[in-house]
CSV table of C-alpha atoms in Angstrom, one decimal:
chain,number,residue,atom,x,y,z
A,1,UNK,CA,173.4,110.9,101.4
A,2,UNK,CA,173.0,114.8,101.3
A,3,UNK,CA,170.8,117.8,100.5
A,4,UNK,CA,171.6,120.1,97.8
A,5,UNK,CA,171.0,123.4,99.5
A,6,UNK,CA,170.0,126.9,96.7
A,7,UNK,CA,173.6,128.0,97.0
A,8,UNK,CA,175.2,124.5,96.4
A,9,UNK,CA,172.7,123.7,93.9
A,10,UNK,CA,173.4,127.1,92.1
A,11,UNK,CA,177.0,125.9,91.7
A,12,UNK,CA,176.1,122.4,90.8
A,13,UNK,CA,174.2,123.9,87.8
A,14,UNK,CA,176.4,126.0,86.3
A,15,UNK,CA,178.6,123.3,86.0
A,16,UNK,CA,176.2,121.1,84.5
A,17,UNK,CA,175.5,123.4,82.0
A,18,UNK,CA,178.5,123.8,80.8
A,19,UNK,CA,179.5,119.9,81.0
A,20,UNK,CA,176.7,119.3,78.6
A,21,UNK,CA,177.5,122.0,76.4
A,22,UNK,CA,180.6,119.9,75.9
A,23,UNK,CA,179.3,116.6,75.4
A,24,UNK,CA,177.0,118.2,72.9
A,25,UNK,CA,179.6,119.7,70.8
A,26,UNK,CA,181.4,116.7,70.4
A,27,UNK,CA,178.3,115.2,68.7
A,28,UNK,CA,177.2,113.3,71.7
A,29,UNK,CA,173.6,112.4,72.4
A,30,UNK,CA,172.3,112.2,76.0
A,31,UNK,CA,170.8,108.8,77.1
A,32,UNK,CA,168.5,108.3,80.1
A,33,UNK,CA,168.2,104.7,81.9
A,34,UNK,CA,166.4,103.9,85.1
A,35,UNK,CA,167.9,104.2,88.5
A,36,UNK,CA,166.4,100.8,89.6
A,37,UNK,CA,167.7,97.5,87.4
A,38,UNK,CA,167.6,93.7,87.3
A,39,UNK,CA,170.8,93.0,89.7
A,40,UNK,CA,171.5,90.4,87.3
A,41,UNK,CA,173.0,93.2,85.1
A,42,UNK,CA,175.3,94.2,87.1
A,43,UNK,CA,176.6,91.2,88.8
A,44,UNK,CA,177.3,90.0,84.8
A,45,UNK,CA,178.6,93.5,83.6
A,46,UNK,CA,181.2,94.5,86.9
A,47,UNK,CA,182.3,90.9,88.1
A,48,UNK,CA,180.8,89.7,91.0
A,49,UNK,CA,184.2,89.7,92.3
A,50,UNK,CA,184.6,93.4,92.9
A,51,UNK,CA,183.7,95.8,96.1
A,52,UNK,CA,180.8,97.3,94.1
A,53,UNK,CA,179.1,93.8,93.7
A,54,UNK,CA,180.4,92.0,97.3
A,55,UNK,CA,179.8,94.7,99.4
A,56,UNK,CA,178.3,98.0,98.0
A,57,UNK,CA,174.9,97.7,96.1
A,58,UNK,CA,171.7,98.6,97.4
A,59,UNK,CA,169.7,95.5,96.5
A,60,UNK,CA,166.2,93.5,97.5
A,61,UNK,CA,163.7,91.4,96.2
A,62,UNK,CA,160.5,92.7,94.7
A,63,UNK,CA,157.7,90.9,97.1
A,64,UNK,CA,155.5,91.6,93.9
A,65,UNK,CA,157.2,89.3,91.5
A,66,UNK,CA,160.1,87.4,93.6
A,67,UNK,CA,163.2,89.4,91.6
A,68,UNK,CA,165.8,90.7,92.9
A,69,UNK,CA,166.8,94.8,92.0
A,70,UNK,CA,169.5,97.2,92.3
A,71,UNK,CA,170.0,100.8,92.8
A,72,UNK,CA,172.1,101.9,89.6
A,73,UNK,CA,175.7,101.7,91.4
A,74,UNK,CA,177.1,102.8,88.0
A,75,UNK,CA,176.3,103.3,84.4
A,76,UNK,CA,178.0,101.8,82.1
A,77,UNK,CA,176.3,98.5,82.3
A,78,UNK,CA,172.7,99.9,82.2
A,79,UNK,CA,173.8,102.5,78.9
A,80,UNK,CA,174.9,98.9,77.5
A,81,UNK,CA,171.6,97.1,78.2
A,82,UNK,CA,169.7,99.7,76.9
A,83,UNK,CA,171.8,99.9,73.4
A,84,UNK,CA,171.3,96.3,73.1
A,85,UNK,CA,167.8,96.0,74.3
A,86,UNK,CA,166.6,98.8,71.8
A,87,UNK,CA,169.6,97.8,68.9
A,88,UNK,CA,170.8,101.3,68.5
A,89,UNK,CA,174.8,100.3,67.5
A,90,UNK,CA,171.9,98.7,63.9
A,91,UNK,CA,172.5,101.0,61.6
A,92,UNK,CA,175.9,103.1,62.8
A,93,UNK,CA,178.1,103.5,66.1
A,94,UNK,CA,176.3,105.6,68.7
A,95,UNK,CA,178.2,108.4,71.3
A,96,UNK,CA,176.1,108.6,74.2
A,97,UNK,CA,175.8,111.0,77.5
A,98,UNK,CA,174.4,110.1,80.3
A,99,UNK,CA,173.7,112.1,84.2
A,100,UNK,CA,172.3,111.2,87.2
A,101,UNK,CA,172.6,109.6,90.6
A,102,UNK,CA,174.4,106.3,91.7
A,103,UNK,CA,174.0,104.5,94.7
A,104,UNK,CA,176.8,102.4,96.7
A,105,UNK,CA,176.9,101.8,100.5
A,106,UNK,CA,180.2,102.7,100.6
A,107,UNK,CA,182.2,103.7,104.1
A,108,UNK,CA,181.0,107.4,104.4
A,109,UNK,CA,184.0,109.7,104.4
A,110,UNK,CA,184.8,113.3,103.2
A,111,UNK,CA,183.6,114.0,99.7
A,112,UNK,CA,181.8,110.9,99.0
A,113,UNK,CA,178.6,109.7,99.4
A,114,UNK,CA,176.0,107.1,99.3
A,115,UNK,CA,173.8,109.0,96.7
A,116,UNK,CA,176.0,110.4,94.2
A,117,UNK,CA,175.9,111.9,91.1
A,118,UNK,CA,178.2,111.4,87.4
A,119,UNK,CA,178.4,112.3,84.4
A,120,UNK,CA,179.7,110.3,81.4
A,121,UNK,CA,179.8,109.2,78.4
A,122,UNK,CA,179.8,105.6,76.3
A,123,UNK,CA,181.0,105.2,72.6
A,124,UNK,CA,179.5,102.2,71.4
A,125,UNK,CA,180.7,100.4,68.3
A,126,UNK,CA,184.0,102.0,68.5
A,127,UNK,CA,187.1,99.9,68.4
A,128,UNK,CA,190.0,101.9,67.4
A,129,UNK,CA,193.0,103.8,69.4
A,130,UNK,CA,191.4,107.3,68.2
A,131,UNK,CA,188.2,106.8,69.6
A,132,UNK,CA,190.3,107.2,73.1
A,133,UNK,CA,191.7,109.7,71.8
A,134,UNK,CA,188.8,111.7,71.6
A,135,UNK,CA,187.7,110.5,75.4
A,136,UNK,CA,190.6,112.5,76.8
A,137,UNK,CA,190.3,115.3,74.6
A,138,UNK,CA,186.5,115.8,75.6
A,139,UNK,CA,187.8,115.6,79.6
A,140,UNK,CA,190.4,117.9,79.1
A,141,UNK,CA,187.4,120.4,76.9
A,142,UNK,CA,185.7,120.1,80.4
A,143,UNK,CA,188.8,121.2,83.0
A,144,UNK,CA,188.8,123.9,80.8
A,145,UNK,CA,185.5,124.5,80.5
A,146,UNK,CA,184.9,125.2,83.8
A,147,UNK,CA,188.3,126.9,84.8
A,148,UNK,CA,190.5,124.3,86.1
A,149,UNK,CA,193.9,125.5,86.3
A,150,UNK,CA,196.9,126.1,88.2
A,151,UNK,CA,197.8,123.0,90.5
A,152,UNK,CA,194.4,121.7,90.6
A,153,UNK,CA,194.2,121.2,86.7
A,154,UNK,CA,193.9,117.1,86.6
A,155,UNK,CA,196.6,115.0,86.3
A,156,UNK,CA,195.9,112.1,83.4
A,157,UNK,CA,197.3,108.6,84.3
A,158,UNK,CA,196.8,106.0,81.8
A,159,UNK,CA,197.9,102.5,80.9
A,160,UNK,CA,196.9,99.6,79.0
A,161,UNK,CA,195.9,95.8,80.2
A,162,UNK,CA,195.7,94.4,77.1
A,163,UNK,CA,193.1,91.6,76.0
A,164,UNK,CA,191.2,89.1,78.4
A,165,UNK,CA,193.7,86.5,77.1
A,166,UNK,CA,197.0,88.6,78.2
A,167,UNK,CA,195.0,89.7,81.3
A,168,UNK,CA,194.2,86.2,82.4
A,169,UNK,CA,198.2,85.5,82.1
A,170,UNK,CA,199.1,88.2,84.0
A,171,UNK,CA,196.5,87.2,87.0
A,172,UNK,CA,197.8,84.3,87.4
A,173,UNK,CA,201.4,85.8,87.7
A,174,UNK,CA,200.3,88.2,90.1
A,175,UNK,CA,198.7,85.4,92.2
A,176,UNK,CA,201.9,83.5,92.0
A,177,UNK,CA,203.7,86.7,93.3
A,178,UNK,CA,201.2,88.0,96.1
A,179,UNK,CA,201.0,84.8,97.8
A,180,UNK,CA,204.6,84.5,98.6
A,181,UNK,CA,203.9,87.5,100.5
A,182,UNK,CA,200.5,87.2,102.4
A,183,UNK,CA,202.5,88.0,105.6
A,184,UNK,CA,202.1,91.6,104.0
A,185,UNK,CA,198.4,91.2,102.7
A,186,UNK,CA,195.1,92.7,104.8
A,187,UNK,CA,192.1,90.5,105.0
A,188,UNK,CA,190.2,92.3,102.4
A,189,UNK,CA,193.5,91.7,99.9
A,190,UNK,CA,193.4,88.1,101.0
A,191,UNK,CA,190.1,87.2,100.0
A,192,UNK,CA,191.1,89.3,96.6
A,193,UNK,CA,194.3,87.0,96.2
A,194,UNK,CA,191.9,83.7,96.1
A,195,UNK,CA,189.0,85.4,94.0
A,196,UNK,CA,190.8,87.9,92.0
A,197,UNK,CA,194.7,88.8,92.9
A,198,UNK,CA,194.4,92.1,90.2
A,199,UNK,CA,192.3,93.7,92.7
A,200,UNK,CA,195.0,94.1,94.7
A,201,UNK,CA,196.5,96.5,92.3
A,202,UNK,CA,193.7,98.7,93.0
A,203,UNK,CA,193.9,98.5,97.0
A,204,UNK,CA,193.9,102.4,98.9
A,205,UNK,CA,196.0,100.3,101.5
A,206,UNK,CA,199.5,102.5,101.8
A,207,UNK,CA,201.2,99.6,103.7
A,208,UNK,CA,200.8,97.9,100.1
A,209,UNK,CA,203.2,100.6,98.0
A,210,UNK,CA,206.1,99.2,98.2
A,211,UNK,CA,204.7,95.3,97.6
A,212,UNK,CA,202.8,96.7,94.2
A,213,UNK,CA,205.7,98.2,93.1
A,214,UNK,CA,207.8,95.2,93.1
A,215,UNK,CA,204.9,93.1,91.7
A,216,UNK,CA,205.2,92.1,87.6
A,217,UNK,CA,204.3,94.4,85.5
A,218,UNK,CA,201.7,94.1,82.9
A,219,UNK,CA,203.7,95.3,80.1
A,220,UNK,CA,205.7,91.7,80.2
A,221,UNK,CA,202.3,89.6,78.7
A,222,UNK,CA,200.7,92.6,76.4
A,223,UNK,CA,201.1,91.0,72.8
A,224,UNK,CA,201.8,93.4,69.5
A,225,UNK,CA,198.8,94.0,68.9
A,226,UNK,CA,198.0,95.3,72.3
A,227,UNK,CA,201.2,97.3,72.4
A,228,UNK,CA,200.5,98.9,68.9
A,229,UNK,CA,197.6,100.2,69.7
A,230,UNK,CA,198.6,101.9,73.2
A,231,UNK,CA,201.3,103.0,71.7
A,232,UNK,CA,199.6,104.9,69.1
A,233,UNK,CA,197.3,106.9,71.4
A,234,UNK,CA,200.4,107.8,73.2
A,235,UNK,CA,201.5,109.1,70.2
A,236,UNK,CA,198.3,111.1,69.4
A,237,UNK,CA,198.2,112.5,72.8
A,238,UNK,CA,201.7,113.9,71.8
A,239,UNK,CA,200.7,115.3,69.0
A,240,UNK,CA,198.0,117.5,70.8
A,241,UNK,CA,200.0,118.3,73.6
A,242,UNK,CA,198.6,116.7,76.2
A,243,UNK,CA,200.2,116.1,79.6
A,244,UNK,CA,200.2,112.5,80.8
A,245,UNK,CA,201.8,109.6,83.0
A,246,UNK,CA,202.1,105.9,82.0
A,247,UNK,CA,200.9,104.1,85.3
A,248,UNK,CA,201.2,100.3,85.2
A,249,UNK,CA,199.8,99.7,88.7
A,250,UNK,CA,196.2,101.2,87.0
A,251,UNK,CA,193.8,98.7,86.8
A,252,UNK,CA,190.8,100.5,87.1
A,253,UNK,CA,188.0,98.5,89.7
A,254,UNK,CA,185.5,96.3,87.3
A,255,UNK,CA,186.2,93.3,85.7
A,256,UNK,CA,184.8,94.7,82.2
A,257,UNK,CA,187.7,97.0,81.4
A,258,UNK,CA,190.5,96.0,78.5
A,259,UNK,CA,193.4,97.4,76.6
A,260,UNK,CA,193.0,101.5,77.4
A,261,UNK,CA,192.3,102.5,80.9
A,262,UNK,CA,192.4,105.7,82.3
A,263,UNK,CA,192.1,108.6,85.4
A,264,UNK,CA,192.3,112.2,86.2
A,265,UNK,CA,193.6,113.0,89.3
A,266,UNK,CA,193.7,116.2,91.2
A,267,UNK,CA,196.4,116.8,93.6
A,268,UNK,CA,195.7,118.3,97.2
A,269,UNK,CA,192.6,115.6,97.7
A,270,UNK,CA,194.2,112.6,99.7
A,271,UNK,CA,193.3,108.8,98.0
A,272,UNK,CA,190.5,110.4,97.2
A,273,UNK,CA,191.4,112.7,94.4
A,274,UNK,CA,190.1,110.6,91.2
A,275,UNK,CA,187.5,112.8,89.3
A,276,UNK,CA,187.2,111.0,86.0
A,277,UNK,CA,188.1,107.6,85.7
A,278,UNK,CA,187.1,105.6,81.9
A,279,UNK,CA,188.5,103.3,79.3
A,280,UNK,CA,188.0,100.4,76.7
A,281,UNK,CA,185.2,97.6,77.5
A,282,UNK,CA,185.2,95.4,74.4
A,283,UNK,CA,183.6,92.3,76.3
A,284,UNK,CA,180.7,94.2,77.9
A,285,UNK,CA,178.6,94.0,75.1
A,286,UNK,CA,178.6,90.6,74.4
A,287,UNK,CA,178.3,89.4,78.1
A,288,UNK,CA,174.9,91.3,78.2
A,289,UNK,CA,173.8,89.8,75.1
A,290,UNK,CA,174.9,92.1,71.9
A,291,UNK,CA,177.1,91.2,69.1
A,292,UNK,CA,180.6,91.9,69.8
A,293,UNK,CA,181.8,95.4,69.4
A,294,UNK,CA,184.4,97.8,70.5
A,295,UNK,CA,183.2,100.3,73.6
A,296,UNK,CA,184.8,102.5,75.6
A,297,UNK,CA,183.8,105.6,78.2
A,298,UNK,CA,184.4,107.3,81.4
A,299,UNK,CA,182.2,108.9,83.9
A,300,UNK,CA,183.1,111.7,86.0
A,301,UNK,CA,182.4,112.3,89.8
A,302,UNK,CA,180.2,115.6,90.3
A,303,UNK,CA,180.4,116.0,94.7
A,304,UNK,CA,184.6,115.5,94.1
A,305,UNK,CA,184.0,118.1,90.8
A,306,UNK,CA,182.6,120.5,92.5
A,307,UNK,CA,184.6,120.5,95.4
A,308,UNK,CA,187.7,121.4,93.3
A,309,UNK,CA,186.1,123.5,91.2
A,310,UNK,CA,185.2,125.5,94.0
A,311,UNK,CA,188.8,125.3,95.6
A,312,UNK,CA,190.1,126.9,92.4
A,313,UNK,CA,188.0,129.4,91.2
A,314,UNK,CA,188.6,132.9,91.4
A,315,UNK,CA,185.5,133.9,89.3
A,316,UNK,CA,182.7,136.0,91.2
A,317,UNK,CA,179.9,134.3,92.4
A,318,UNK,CA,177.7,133.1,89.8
A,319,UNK,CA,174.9,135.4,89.1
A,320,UNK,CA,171.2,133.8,90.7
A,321,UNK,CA,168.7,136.2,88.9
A,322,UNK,CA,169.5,139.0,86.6
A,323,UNK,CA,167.1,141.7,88.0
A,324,UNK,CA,165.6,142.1,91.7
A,325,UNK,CA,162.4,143.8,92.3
A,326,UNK,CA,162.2,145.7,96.1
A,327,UNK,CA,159.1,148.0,97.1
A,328,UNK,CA,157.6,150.2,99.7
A,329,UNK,CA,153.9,148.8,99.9
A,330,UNK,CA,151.1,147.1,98.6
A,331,UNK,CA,150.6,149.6,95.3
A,332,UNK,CA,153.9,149.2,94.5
A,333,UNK,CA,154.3,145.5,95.4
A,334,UNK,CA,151.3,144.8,92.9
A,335,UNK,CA,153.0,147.5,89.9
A,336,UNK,CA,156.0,145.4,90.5
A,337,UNK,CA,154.4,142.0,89.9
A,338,UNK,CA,152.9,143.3,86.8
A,339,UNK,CA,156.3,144.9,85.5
A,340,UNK,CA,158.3,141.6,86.3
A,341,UNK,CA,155.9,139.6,84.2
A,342,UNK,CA,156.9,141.6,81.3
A,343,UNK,CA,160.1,141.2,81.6
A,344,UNK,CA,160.3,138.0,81.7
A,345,UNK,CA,158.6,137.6,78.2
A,346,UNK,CA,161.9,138.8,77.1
A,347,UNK,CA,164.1,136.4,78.7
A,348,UNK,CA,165.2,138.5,81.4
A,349,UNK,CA,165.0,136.2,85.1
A,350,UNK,CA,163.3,138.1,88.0
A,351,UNK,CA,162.7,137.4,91.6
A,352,UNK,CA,160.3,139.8,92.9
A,353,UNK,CA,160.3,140.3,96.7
A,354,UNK,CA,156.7,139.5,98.0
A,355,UNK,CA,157.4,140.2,101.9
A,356,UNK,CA,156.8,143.6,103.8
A,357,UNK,CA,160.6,143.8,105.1
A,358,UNK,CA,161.8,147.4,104.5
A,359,UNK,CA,163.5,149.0,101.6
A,360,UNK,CA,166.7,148.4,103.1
A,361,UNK,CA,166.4,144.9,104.1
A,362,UNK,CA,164.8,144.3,100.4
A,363,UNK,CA,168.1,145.3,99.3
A,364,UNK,CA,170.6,143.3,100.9
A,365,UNK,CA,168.6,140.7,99.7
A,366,UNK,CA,169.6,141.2,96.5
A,367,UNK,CA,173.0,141.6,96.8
A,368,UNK,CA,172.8,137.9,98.8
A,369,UNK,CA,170.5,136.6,95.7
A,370,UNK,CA,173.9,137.8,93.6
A,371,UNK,CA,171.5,140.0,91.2
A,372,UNK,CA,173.0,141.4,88.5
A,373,UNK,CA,170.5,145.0,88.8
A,374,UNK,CA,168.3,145.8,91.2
A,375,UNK,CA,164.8,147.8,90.3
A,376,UNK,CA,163.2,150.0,93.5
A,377,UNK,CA,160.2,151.0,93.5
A,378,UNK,CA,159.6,153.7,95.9
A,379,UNK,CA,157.1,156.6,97.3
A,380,UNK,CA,159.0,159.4,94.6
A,381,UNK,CA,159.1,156.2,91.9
A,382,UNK,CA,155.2,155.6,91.8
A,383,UNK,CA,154.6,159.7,91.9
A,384,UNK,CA,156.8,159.8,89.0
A,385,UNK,CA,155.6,156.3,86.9
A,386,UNK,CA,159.3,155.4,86.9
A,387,UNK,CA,161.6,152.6,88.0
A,388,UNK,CA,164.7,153.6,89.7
A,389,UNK,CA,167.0,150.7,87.8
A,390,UNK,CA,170.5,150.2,90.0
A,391,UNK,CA,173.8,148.2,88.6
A,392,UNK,CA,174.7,145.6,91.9
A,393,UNK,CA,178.6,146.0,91.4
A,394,UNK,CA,180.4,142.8,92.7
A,395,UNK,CA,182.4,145.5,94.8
A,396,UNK,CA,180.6,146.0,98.1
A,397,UNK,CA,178.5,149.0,98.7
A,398,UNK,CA,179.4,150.3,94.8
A,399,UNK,CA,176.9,150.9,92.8
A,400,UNK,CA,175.3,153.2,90.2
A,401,UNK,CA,171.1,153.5,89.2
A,402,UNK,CA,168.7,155.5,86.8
A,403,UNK,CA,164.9,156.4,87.0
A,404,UNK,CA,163.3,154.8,84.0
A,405,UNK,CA,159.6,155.1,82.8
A,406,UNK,CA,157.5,151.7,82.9
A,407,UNK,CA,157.0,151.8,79.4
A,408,UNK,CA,160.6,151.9,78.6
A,409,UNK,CA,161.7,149.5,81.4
A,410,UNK,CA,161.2,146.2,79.1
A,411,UNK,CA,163.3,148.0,76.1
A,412,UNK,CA,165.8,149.2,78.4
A,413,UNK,CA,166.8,146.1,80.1
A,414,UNK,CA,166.9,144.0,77.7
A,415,UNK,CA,170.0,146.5,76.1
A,416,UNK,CA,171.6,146.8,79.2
A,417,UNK,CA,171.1,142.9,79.7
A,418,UNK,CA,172.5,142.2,76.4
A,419,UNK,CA,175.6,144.8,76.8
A,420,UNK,CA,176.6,143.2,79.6
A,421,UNK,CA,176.4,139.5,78.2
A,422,UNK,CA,178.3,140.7,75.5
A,423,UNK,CA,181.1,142.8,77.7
A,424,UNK,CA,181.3,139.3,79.9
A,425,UNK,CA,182.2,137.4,77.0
């Protein structure tokens, strides 16, 4: 688990922001569910055979009541509880958003951690091929939302595993075909061959590669109906130009997945370069107790996020506070205090420096705080009941100001403050 330090967390915002903003304008309302749930929910909704349920949730029995809980190791399940629990599919389908932290005691390793944070999103009540659709155009609003391009732009791989009946076949061919080979097979892949052989699919083990690729594909047992429908999104995806790759070895890792499933991948990141990962979850709803309905979602990974997003940027640093407020003494300290609280009224953010530290020091303060304008307030300032107002260019050491009266300082930087939203837009 980690700490969000000011300048991380700065970063982390921004992009949250702006994720939101997207969810939002595709009609989607956000949901909020507990962090701590029955672990009966989620050994029904993932399959207890999978690595999140055997060996990666942080679970313990209340001493109050005798149940056992979880730490949230994903969402999807508790979004679905919740829907059912409070009927909100009654009257129409529901788009829902969701953020916050997961748990999973997963082997620590760069980029991931035990304490992490998604966001995603859950259409409930939706069974149809365009509903998908609209899953990969919102991901693809968000790469470009927040500037992903160039070789780090995501990659989408997608492929279909048709219905639980197909599935079921094509487990059992895949058992037939893995266990004349468990020469080849780890011991994590062996106990996945006796409990569940499509997990193998989804193994990180590179000694496997050649072995998966020679396994049958799922393509052999989809039925028409199952191929239809892939086939159409396909086709949409076409049609609005986006960029994809038809990967038959993608399984995705929980048992609730069917038909669509679906990842983003970023090159440059190792095994570990999956970002967004989502698809179509039919049965989940009526395993935890709803009437049967089409579903479908994906959540995306915000440490991995931001770790590319920061790779690829070339924007400037992302500005902290839009004015900063240094002094020379108490007098002016105290005018400054009084000034800022104006300000503020008109939506202007200011961080007012409350130490003694010298004029000079005060300064390079708020060139490190990434102000967008710095206001002094010096011996020749207070003499003169002005502000000298400076512009914080992104270029070192370049810079331009003007003396301004108090009583004009509100008025003034709120036009400058607007002129430059404007100009950066």
């Amino acid at each position: 688990m980690n700490d969000l330090l000011p300048d991380k967390s700065r970063v982390w915002r921004n992009l949250e922001k702006k994720i939101a903003t997207v969810f939002t304008n595709y009609g989607f309302d956000e949901i909020r569910t507990p962090i701590l749930e029955r672990t009966e929910l989620f050994l029904r909704g993932l399959g207890e055979v999978t690595d999140i349920v055997e060996k990666e949730m942080y679970s313990f029995e209340d001493r109050l009541n005798g149940k056992t809980y979880s730490l949230r190791p994903e969402n999807t399940a508790a979004v679905v509880r919740a829907s059912v629990q409070h009927s909100l599919t009654y009257n129409e389908p529901k788009k829902l958003w969701y953020y916050g932290p997961m748990f999973r005691h997963e082997r620590p390793q760069a980029g991931r951690y035990r304490q992490f944070f998604q966001f995603g999103v859950e259409m409930l009540g939706y069974d149809s091929f365009e509903s998908e659709l609209e899953l990969i155009l919102m991901c693809n609003a968000v790469w470009r939302s927040i500037g992903l391009d160039g070789n780090l732009r995501p990659r989408l791989k997608l492929n279909s595993i048709g219905t639980s009946e197909e599935r079921s076949s094509y487990v059992k061919a895949l058992g037939e075909f893995f266990q004349k080979h468990v020469g080849v097979l780890d011991n994590e892949n062996l106990k996945r061959l006796t409990r569940n052989p499509l997990r193998i699919l989804d193994s990180k083990n590179d000694n496997l590669v050649k072995l998966k690729d020679e396994a049958p594909k799922i393509t052999t047992f989809l039925g028409n109906a199952s191929k239809t429908h892939f086939e159409n999104l396909l086709s949409l995806l076409d049609g609005h130009q986006i960029n994809y790759e038809v990967d038959l070895k993608l399984v995705r890792g929980l048992d609730y997945y069917n038909s669509t499933v679906f990842e983003w991948k970023v090159s440059g990141f190792g095994a570990q370069d999956t970002i967004c990962g989502g698809g179509r979850y039919d049965a989940l709803v009526p395993i935890l107790g709803g009437a049967p309905t089409g579903a479908c979602g994906f959540a995306i990974g915000m440490e991995r996020l931001v770790e590319i997003f920061e790779a690829n940027s070339h924007e400037r640093k992302e500005t902290f506070v839009d004015l900063y407020f240094a002094h020379t003494g108490r007098d002016a300290k105290v005018i400054a205090i009084k000034l800022a609280e104006q300000v503020r009224k008109v939506g202007i953010s200011v961080k007012v420096d409350l130490t003694d530290a010298s004029l000079k020091t005060q300064v390079k303060r708020a060139f490190r705080n990434s102000a967008e304008f710095l206001a002094i307030f010096g011996e020749e300032e207070l003499k003169t009941g002005s502000v000298s107002v400076r512009w914080l260019s992104r270029e070192e050491g370049e810079a331009h100001q003007r003396k301004v009266p108090y009583g004009e300082m509100v008025e003034f930087l709120r036009k400058i403050k607007n002129k430059s939203g404007n100009k950066s837009q």
